[in-house]
Tab-separated table of C-alpha atoms and ligand atoms in Angstrom:
chain	number	residue	atom	x	y	z
Y	1	UNK	CA	95.451	105.980	108.444
Y	2	UNK	CA	95.849	102.987	106.098
Y	3	UNK	CA	95.642	100.664	109.102
Y	4	UNK	CA	92.350	102.262	110.228
Y	5	UNK	CA	90.916	101.830	106.716
Y	6	UNK	CA	91.855	98.127	106.612
Y	7	UNK	CA	90.472	97.524	110.103
Y	8	UNK	CA	87.221	99.161	108.979
Y	9	UNK	CA	87.185	96.906	105.878
Y	10	UNK	CA	87.892	93.822	108.011
Y	11	UNK	CA	84.555	94.417	109.774
Y	12	UNK	CA	82.488	95.697	106.835
Y	13	UNK	CA	79.944	93.125	105.683
Y	14	UNK	CA	79.706	94.655	102.181
Y	15	UNK	CA	83.510	94.424	101.675
Y	16	UNK	CA	83.549	90.848	102.933
Y	17	UNK	CA	80.803	89.861	100.501
Y	18	UNK	CA	82.741	91.305	97.563
Y	19	UNK	CA	86.258	90.133	98.463
Y	20	UNK	CA	85.363	86.567	99.445
Y	21	UNK	CA	83.961	86.051	95.929
Y	22	UNK	CA	87.388	86.732	94.401
Y	23	UNK	CA	89.365	83.537	93.880
Y	24	UNK	CA	92.640	85.442	93.821
Y	25	UNK	CA	91.885	86.893	97.294
Y	26	UNK	CA	91.481	83.384	98.735
Y	27	UNK	CA	94.743	82.338	97.060
Y	28	UNK	CA	96.539	85.366	98.551
Y	29	UNK	CA	95.070	84.572	101.986
Y	30	UNK	CA	96.596	81.084	101.646
Y	31	UNK	CA	99.944	82.550	102.684
Y	32	UNK	CA	98.535	83.117	106.201
Y	33	UNK	CA	95.944	80.325	106.504
Y	34	UNK	CA	96.607	76.586	106.683
Y	35	UNK	CA	93.486	75.560	104.743
Y	36	UNK	CA	89.700	75.404	104.895
Y	37	UNK	CA	89.412	72.103	106.751
Y	38	UNK	CA	90.536	70.541	110.022
Y	39	UNK	CA	92.339	67.799	108.050
Y	40	UNK	CA	94.436	70.423	106.274
Y	41	UNK	CA	95.161	72.129	109.601
Y	42	UNK	CA	96.322	68.861	111.208
Y	43	UNK	CA	98.588	68.194	108.213
Y	44	UNK	CA	100.200	71.616	108.816
Y	45	UNK	CA	100.541	70.917	112.538
Y	46	UNK	CA	102.341	67.635	111.856
Y	47	UNK	CA	104.724	69.348	109.429
Y	48	UNK	CA	105.476	72.131	111.941
Y	49	UNK	CA	105.897	69.628	114.809
Y	50	UNK	CA	108.365	67.658	112.677
Y	51	UNK	CA	110.426	70.857	112.333
Y	52	UNK	CA	110.481	71.330	116.121
Y	53	UNK	CA	107.661	73.887	116.498
Y	54	UNK	CA	104.659	73.687	118.795
Y	55	UNK	CA	101.361	75.017	117.463
Y	56	UNK	CA	98.237	76.842	118.541
Y	57	UNK	CA	95.256	76.203	116.256
Y	58	UNK	CA	92.665	78.898	115.579
Y	59	UNK	CA	89.404	77.805	113.958
Y	60	UNK	CA	88.697	81.108	112.244
Y	61	UNK	CA	85.533	82.989	113.175
Y	62	UNK	CA	84.579	86.074	115.191
Y	63	UNK	CA	81.743	88.495	115.890
Y	64	UNK	CA	78.982	85.918	115.381
Y	65	UNK	CA	75.547	87.484	115.070
Y	66	UNK	CA	73.474	84.873	116.931
Y	67	UNK	CA	73.911	82.525	119.886
Y	68	UNK	CA	73.119	79.565	117.615
Y	69	UNK	CA	76.315	80.395	115.652
Y	70	UNK	CA	78.246	80.619	118.929
Y	71	UNK	CA	77.025	77.127	119.857
Y	72	UNK	CA	78.139	75.793	116.480
Y	73	UNK	CA	81.576	77.405	116.964
Y	74	UNK	CA	81.792	75.820	120.429
Y	75	UNK	CA	81.013	72.401	118.940
Y	76	UNK	CA	83.701	72.945	116.297
Y	77	UNK	CA	86.234	73.625	119.065
Y	78	UNK	CA	85.180	70.440	120.900
Y	79	UNK	CA	85.788	68.470	117.692
Y	80	UNK	CA	89.141	70.215	117.230
Y	81	UNK	CA	90.263	69.307	120.746
Y	82	UNK	CA	89.216	65.676	120.239
Y	83	UNK	CA	91.290	65.634	117.096
Y	84	UNK	CA	94.365	67.204	118.746
Y	85	UNK	CA	94.229	64.635	121.531
Y	86	UNK	CA	93.560	61.685	119.192
Y	87	UNK	CA	96.242	62.698	116.701
Y	88	UNK	CA	98.747	63.148	119.541
Y	89	UNK	CA	100.138	66.389	118.100
Y	90	UNK	CA	101.987	69.138	119.950
Y	91	UNK	CA	99.199	71.725	119.769
Y	92	UNK	CA	96.709	73.714	121.815
Y	93	UNK	CA	93.895	76.035	120.731
Y	94	UNK	CA	93.325	79.796	120.471
Y	95	UNK	CA	89.863	81.303	120.198
Y	96	UNK	CA	88.008	84.591	120.202
Y	97	UNK	CA	85.231	85.210	122.705
Y	98	UNK	CA	83.108	87.075	120.122
Y	99	UNK	CA	83.058	83.717	118.310
Y	100	UNK	CA	81.553	82.094	121.418
Y	101	UNK	CA	78.800	84.685	121.932
Y	102	UNK	CA	80.425	87.486	123.989
Y	103	UNK	CA	78.481	90.184	122.156
Y	104	UNK	CA	75.132	88.385	122.658
Y	105	UNK	CA	75.249	87.048	126.234
Y	106	UNK	CA	78.232	87.073	128.569
Y	107	UNK	CA	77.038	84.140	130.688
Y	108	UNK	CA	76.324	82.006	127.608
Y	109	UNK	CA	79.798	82.843	126.289
Y	110	UNK	CA	81.359	81.822	129.606
Y	111	UNK	CA	79.405	78.557	129.569
Y	112	UNK	CA	80.578	77.839	126.006
Y	113	UNK	CA	84.185	78.553	126.930
Y	114	UNK	CA	83.852	76.434	130.057
Y	115	UNK	CA	82.821	73.424	127.902
Y	116	UNK	CA	85.858	73.928	125.661
Y	117	UNK	CA	88.315	74.370	128.554
Y	118	UNK	CA	86.933	71.325	130.449
Y	119	UNK	CA	87.252	69.253	127.285
Y	120	UNK	CA	90.865	70.379	126.873
Y	121	UNK	CA	91.588	69.692	130.541
Y	122	UNK	CA	90.503	66.063	130.122
Y	123	UNK	CA	93.456	65.422	127.782
Y	124	UNK	CA	96.014	67.797	129.278
Y	125	UNK	CA	95.244	70.531	126.745
Y	126	UNK	CA	95.281	74.299	126.954
Y	127	UNK	CA	93.058	77.106	125.630
Y	128	UNK	CA	94.275	80.638	124.867
Y	129	UNK	CA	91.757	83.471	124.716
Y	130	UNK	CA	92.756	85.897	121.952
Y	131	UNK	CA	92.253	89.564	122.776
Y	132	UNK	CA	90.021	91.605	120.463
Y	133	UNK	CA	89.210	95.320	120.179
Y	134	UNK	CA	89.058	97.437	123.343
Y	135	UNK	CA	85.248	97.426	123.517
Y	136	UNK	CA	85.544	93.762	124.601
Y	137	UNK	CA	88.516	93.944	127.010
Y	138	UNK	CA	86.602	94.243	130.323
Y	139	UNK	CA	84.188	91.483	129.307
Y	140	UNK	CA	87.112	89.276	128.255
Y	141	UNK	CA	88.740	89.536	131.706
Y	142	UNK	CA	85.351	88.895	133.312
Y	143	UNK	CA	84.895	85.647	131.381
Y	144	UNK	CA	88.508	84.616	132.041
Y	145	UNK	CA	88.068	85.214	135.797
Y	146	UNK	CA	84.813	83.262	135.724
Y	147	UNK	CA	86.719	80.274	134.342
Y	148	UNK	CA	89.536	80.628	136.891
Y	149	UNK	CA	86.976	80.754	139.707
Y	150	UNK	CA	85.795	77.320	138.523
Y	151	UNK	CA	89.312	76.090	139.384
Y	152	UNK	CA	90.451	75.837	135.759
Y	153	UNK	CA	94.099	76.714	135.153
Y	154	UNK	CA	94.534	75.408	131.593
Y	155	UNK	CA	93.315	78.700	130.163
Y	156	UNK	CA	95.345	81.820	129.371
Y	157	UNK	CA	94.951	85.284	127.928
Y	158	UNK	CA	96.598	87.748	125.557
Y	159	UNK	CA	97.445	91.389	126.345
Y	160	UNK	CA	98.036	94.270	123.901
Y	161	UNK	CA	100.967	96.634	124.511
Y	162	UNK	CA	99.297	99.451	122.533
Y	163	UNK	CA	96.660	99.983	125.264
Y	164	UNK	CA	97.467	102.366	128.135
Y	165	UNK	CA	95.448	100.163	130.497
Y	166	UNK	CA	97.593	97.071	129.868
Y	167	UNK	CA	100.119	97.823	132.644
Y	168	UNK	CA	97.332	97.683	135.233
Y	169	UNK	CA	95.704	94.708	133.527
Y	170	UNK	CA	98.979	92.758	133.529
Y	171	UNK	CA	99.553	93.496	137.238
Y	172	UNK	CA	96.126	92.103	138.104
Y	173	UNK	CA	96.476	89.125	135.792
Y	174	UNK	CA	99.888	88.261	137.246
Y	175	UNK	CA	98.462	88.391	140.793
Y	176	UNK	CA	96.255	85.554	139.620
Y	177	UNK	CA	99.208	83.626	138.090
Y	178	UNK	CA	97.858	84.058	134.557
Y	179	UNK	CA	99.642	82.676	131.531
Y	180	UNK	CA	100.004	85.671	129.238
Y	181	UNK	CA	100.668	86.051	125.521
Y	182	UNK	CA	102.020	89.546	124.939
Y	183	UNK	CA	101.156	91.160	121.573
Y	184	UNK	CA	101.342	94.701	120.206
Y	185	UNK	CA	97.665	94.787	119.170
Y	186	UNK	CA	96.028	94.352	115.775
Y	187	UNK	CA	92.971	96.645	115.893
Y	188	UNK	CA	92.453	100.367	115.352
Y	189	UNK	CA	92.102	102.193	118.671
Y	190	UNK	CA	91.617	105.905	119.463
Y	191	UNK	CA	94.465	107.975	120.959
Y	192	UNK	CA	92.667	108.269	124.306
Y	193	UNK	CA	92.952	104.476	124.740
Y	194	UNK	CA	96.104	103.436	122.862
Y	195	UNK	CA	99.572	104.806	122.108
Y	196	UNK	CA	99.392	106.384	118.656
Y	197	UNK	CA	103.150	106.074	118.045
Y	198	UNK	CA	104.890	102.789	117.260
Y	199	UNK	CA	107.914	103.710	119.383
Y	200	UNK	CA	105.659	103.982	122.479
Y	201	UNK	CA	103.895	100.694	121.691
Y	202	UNK	CA	107.342	99.073	121.411
Y	203	UNK	CA	108.625	100.636	124.659
Y	204	UNK	CA	105.510	99.462	126.482
Y	205	UNK	CA	105.938	95.985	124.961
Y	206	UNK	CA	109.455	95.780	126.434
Y	207	UNK	CA	108.293	97.095	129.833
Y	208	UNK	CA	105.440	94.550	129.975
Y	209	UNK	CA	107.821	91.771	128.858
Y	210	UNK	CA	110.075	92.552	131.813
Y	211	UNK	CA	107.119	92.527	134.233
Y	212	UNK	CA	105.923	89.137	133.014
Y	213	UNK	CA	109.436	87.650	132.944
Y	214	UNK	CA	109.984	88.781	136.573
Y	215	UNK	CA	106.664	87.193	137.573
Y	216	UNK	CA	107.466	83.946	135.730
Y	217	UNK	CA	110.804	83.760	137.544
Y	218	UNK	CA	109.184	84.453	140.934
Y	219	UNK	CA	106.572	81.752	140.232
Y	220	UNK	CA	109.270	79.092	139.710
Y	221	UNK	CA	110.050	79.373	135.974
Y	222	UNK	CA	107.570	76.687	134.946
Y	223	UNK	CA	108.624	75.388	131.507
Y	224	UNK	CA	106.453	74.562	128.509
Y	225	UNK	CA	104.928	71.090	129.104
Y	226	UNK	CA	106.774	68.054	127.748
Y	227	UNK	CA	103.995	67.377	125.203
Y	228	UNK	CA	104.201	70.977	123.938
Y	229	UNK	CA	100.573	71.742	124.785
Y	230	UNK	CA	100.690	73.896	127.912
Y	231	UNK	CA	102.748	77.072	127.465
Y	232	UNK	CA	104.867	78.715	130.133
Y	233	UNK	CA	103.630	81.868	131.902
Y	234	UNK	CA	105.421	84.130	129.438
Y	235	UNK	CA	104.810	84.095	125.696
Y	236	UNK	CA	106.269	86.835	123.508
Y	237	UNK	CA	104.135	87.015	120.351
Y	238	UNK	CA	105.923	89.315	117.935
Y	239	UNK	CA	107.868	89.148	114.685
Y	240	UNK	CA	109.823	92.257	115.626
Y	241	UNK	CA	113.485	91.239	116.072
Y	242	UNK	CA	114.106	94.149	118.483
Y	243	UNK	CA	111.260	93.046	120.813
Y	244	UNK	CA	112.422	89.433	120.639
Y	245	UNK	CA	116.003	90.441	121.416
Y	246	UNK	CA	114.994	92.696	124.327
Y	247	UNK	CA	112.988	89.874	125.945
Y	248	UNK	CA	115.752	87.332	125.355
Y	249	UNK	CA	118.432	89.596	126.811
Y	250	UNK	CA	116.380	90.481	129.895
Y	251	UNK	CA	115.390	86.856	130.564
Y	252	UNK	CA	119.002	85.789	130.288
Y	253	UNK	CA	120.136	88.586	132.610
Y	254	UNK	CA	117.660	87.687	135.377
Y	255	UNK	CA	118.098	83.919	134.908
Y	256	UNK	CA	114.775	82.788	133.417
Y	257	UNK	CA	115.544	79.481	131.684
Y	258	UNK	CA	114.953	79.258	127.931
Y	259	UNK	CA	112.271	76.593	128.451
Y	260	UNK	CA	110.162	79.158	130.371
Y	261	UNK	CA	110.221	81.802	127.632
Y	262	UNK	CA	108.023	80.914	124.673
Y	263	UNK	CA	108.104	82.817	121.393
Y	264	UNK	CA	104.986	82.790	119.242
Y	265	UNK	CA	104.606	83.855	115.622
Y	266	UNK	CA	101.895	83.710	113.000
Y	267	UNK	CA	101.774	81.049	110.290
Y	268	UNK	CA	103.454	82.399	107.144
Y	269	UNK	CA	105.325	85.277	108.814
Y	270	UNK	CA	109.076	85.503	109.590
Y	271	UNK	CA	109.848	81.783	109.320
Y	272	UNK	CA	113.539	82.741	109.401
Y	273	UNK	CA	113.152	84.180	112.901
Y	274	UNK	CA	111.073	81.185	114.020
Y	275	UNK	CA	113.886	78.839	112.884
Y	276	UNK	CA	116.566	80.965	114.523
Y	277	UNK	CA	114.849	80.988	117.916
Y	278	UNK	CA	114.122	77.246	117.818
Y	279	UNK	CA	117.754	76.566	116.888
Y	280	UNK	CA	118.832	78.702	119.866
Y	281	UNK	CA	116.850	76.379	122.167
Y	282	UNK	CA	113.672	78.391	122.866
Y	283	UNK	CA	110.194	76.894	122.621
Y	284	UNK	CA	108.554	78.403	119.524
Y	285	UNK	CA	104.819	78.135	118.875
Y	286	UNK	CA	103.271	78.867	115.497
Y	287	UNK	CA	99.730	80.278	115.450
Y	288	UNK	CA	97.936	78.335	112.718
Y	289	UNK	CA	94.520	79.605	111.569
Y	290	UNK	CA	92.237	77.488	109.410
Y	291	UNK	CA	88.634	77.502	108.203
Y	292	UNK	CA	86.434	79.267	105.720
Y	293	UNK	CA	85.992	82.468	107.786
Y	294	UNK	CA	89.367	83.807	106.675
Y	295	UNK	CA	88.345	87.310	105.581
Y	296	UNK	CA	88.759	89.464	108.779
Y	297	UNK	CA	91.952	87.659	109.827
Y	298	UNK	CA	93.471	88.147	106.371
Y	299	UNK	CA	92.551	91.840	106.178
Y	300	UNK	CA	94.167	92.445	109.608
Y	301	UNK	CA	97.390	90.928	108.207
Y	302	UNK	CA	97.177	93.407	105.304
Y	303	UNK	CA	96.628	96.229	107.804
Y	304	UNK	CA	99.809	95.340	109.692
Y	305	UNK	CA	102.080	95.659	106.726
Y	306	UNK	CA	101.428	97.860	103.691
Y	307	UNK	CA	103.820	95.688	101.606
Y	308	UNK	CA	101.240	92.884	101.907
Y	309	UNK	CA	98.865	94.953	99.799
Y	310	UNK	CA	101.325	94.645	96.863
Y	311	UNK	CA	101.532	90.924	97.473
Y	312	UNK	CA	97.693	90.846	97.341
Y	313	UNK	CA	97.659	92.864	94.091
Y	314	UNK	CA	100.243	90.514	92.548
Y	315	UNK	CA	97.696	87.710	92.969
Y	316	UNK	CA	95.124	89.896	91.180
Y	317	UNK	CA	97.492	90.422	88.233
Y	318	UNK	CA	98.378	86.713	88.074
Y	319	UNK	CA	94.629	85.929	88.163
G	401	LIG	P1	105.639	94.820	113.762
G	401	LIG	O1	104.276	95.122	113.308
G	401	LIG	O2	106.519	95.898	114.242
G	401	LIG	O3	106.353	93.893	112.739
G	401	LIG	C1	107.691	93.479	112.871
G	401	LIG	C2	108.107	92.732	111.604
G	401	LIG	O4	107.336	91.526	111.506
G	401	LIG	C3	107.807	93.477	110.299
G	401	LIG	O5	108.837	94.363	109.964
G	401	LIG	C4	107.657	92.325	109.335
G	401	LIG	O6	108.915	91.809	108.960
G	401	LIG	C5	106.974	91.265	110.166
G	401	LIG	N1	105.485	91.340	110.075
G	401	LIG	C6	104.644	91.770	111.017
G	401	LIG	N2	103.364	91.649	110.618
G	401	LIG	C7	103.417	91.139	109.368
G	401	LIG	C8	102.426	90.795	108.411
G	401	LIG	N3	101.135	90.926	108.638
G	401	LIG	N4	102.842	90.277	107.226
G	401	LIG	C9	104.163	90.120	106.949
G	401	LIG	N5	105.146	90.432	107.827
G	401	LIG	C10	104.784	90.935	109.011
G	401	LIG	N6	96.748	90.824	118.124
G	401	LIG	C11	95.653	91.089	118.885
G	401	LIG	O7	95.194	92.225	118.909
G	401	LIG	N7	95.084	90.066	119.617
G	401	LIG	C12	95.582	88.814	119.650
G	401	LIG	O8	95.046	87.933	120.337
G	401	LIG	C13	96.733	88.544	118.850
G	401	LIG	N8	97.281	87.285	118.823
G	401	LIG	C14	98.488	87.094	118.192
G	401	LIG	C15	99.137	85.865	118.296
G	401	LIG	C16	100.399	85.696	117.748
G	401	LIG	C17	101.081	84.378	117.908
G	401	LIG	C18	101.027	86.787	117.080
G	401	LIG	C19	102.415	86.661	116.538
G	401	LIG	C20	100.369	87.996	116.945
G	401	LIG	C21	99.094	88.155	117.472
G	401	LIG	N9	98.422	89.360	117.326
G	401	LIG	C22	97.292	89.591	118.093
G	401	LIG	C23	98.861	90.359	116.322
G	401	LIG	C24	99.741	91.439	116.928
G	401	LIG	O9	98.987	92.259	117.775
G	401	LIG	C25	100.398	92.305	115.844
G	401	LIG	O10	99.398	92.957	115.112
G	401	LIG	C26	101.267	91.537	114.871
G	401	LIG	O11	101.995	90.531	115.503
G	401	LIG	C27	102.293	92.494	114.185
G	401	LIG	O12	103.129	93.069	115.148
G	401	LIG	P2	104.639	92.603	115.421
G	401	LIG	O13	104.784	92.447	116.901
G	401	LIG	O14	104.972	91.400	114.652
G	401	LIG	O15	105.537	93.838	115.077
């Protein structure tokens, strides 16, 4: 119930206009966001790299309302990739297709993504397509397949374990050798599309993990690239110790090497678990968002964990 309310607020223009005027809200969001500028983001990447973590950089933005905004977002990603390559950091990029025009024109969105993925390819980089709410899932796979049919393989996807359809989606994606980031899912979905109970989302997460681990093993257990940019086929993106442990135990049992099992976590969340996994010899990638469009991302983080609302209110009291 609370989650649905926050997801509604994350999309509500009126709420965004109010909250983004509050200085304390921006300060609270700072826990999850590396900064407003690319320079600040690169400083964070260097610090994380120095501690042994790889990074995926998200230039915040989603649901643009015009194709001109999608073109601007595409240009921003081209600049970001130039910077990653020039700065020689261990990072790739994550983006949302509604930022590149998916809701306006599917072909234009695919063309925008194609520019970004070609640019990344030129310097051995990789682009991950984030997965958004279920109204965009079919179109997301369509754009992804369009890119793959151009012969591009430095692009990957994310799949949500809360959706019933994900088992079939993962089977099809694995037939195509897709690199998959497995997540639980951050949006509010109706019970006819998504498991309403956390225990079922978790069980499906473990089942999908096993499917992807088996496929990664069968495909030769390709490791994360030496420069940290291209992830292996399997990325577990969760802060839930039980999901992490289940994937680790299964991978070990079937013989998938540690270098072929990447763990991903969000900037500012469960650094203890990030450290523990890196110390155990697994590749760990931190998802680092930056930019001025922090509002929907921040409100989704509040939706995930009610305790974050208290943390937000503490900033209000402190002023
Ligand atoms: P769960 O929600 O069960 O949390 C487990 C534990 O993690 C909590 O007990 C708490 O300790 C900690 N935790 C989790 N969320 C927290 C928060 N917001 N603040 C503080 N602590 C928190 N979703 C999506 O729909 N599309 C996508 O493309 C992505 N991409 C993505 C990339 C990466 C790298 C990650 C880690 C996650 C995503 N997500 C996502 C978000 C994902 O779907 C999910 O909403 C969150 O990861 C929370 O779920 P957990 O798996 O962490 O488990």
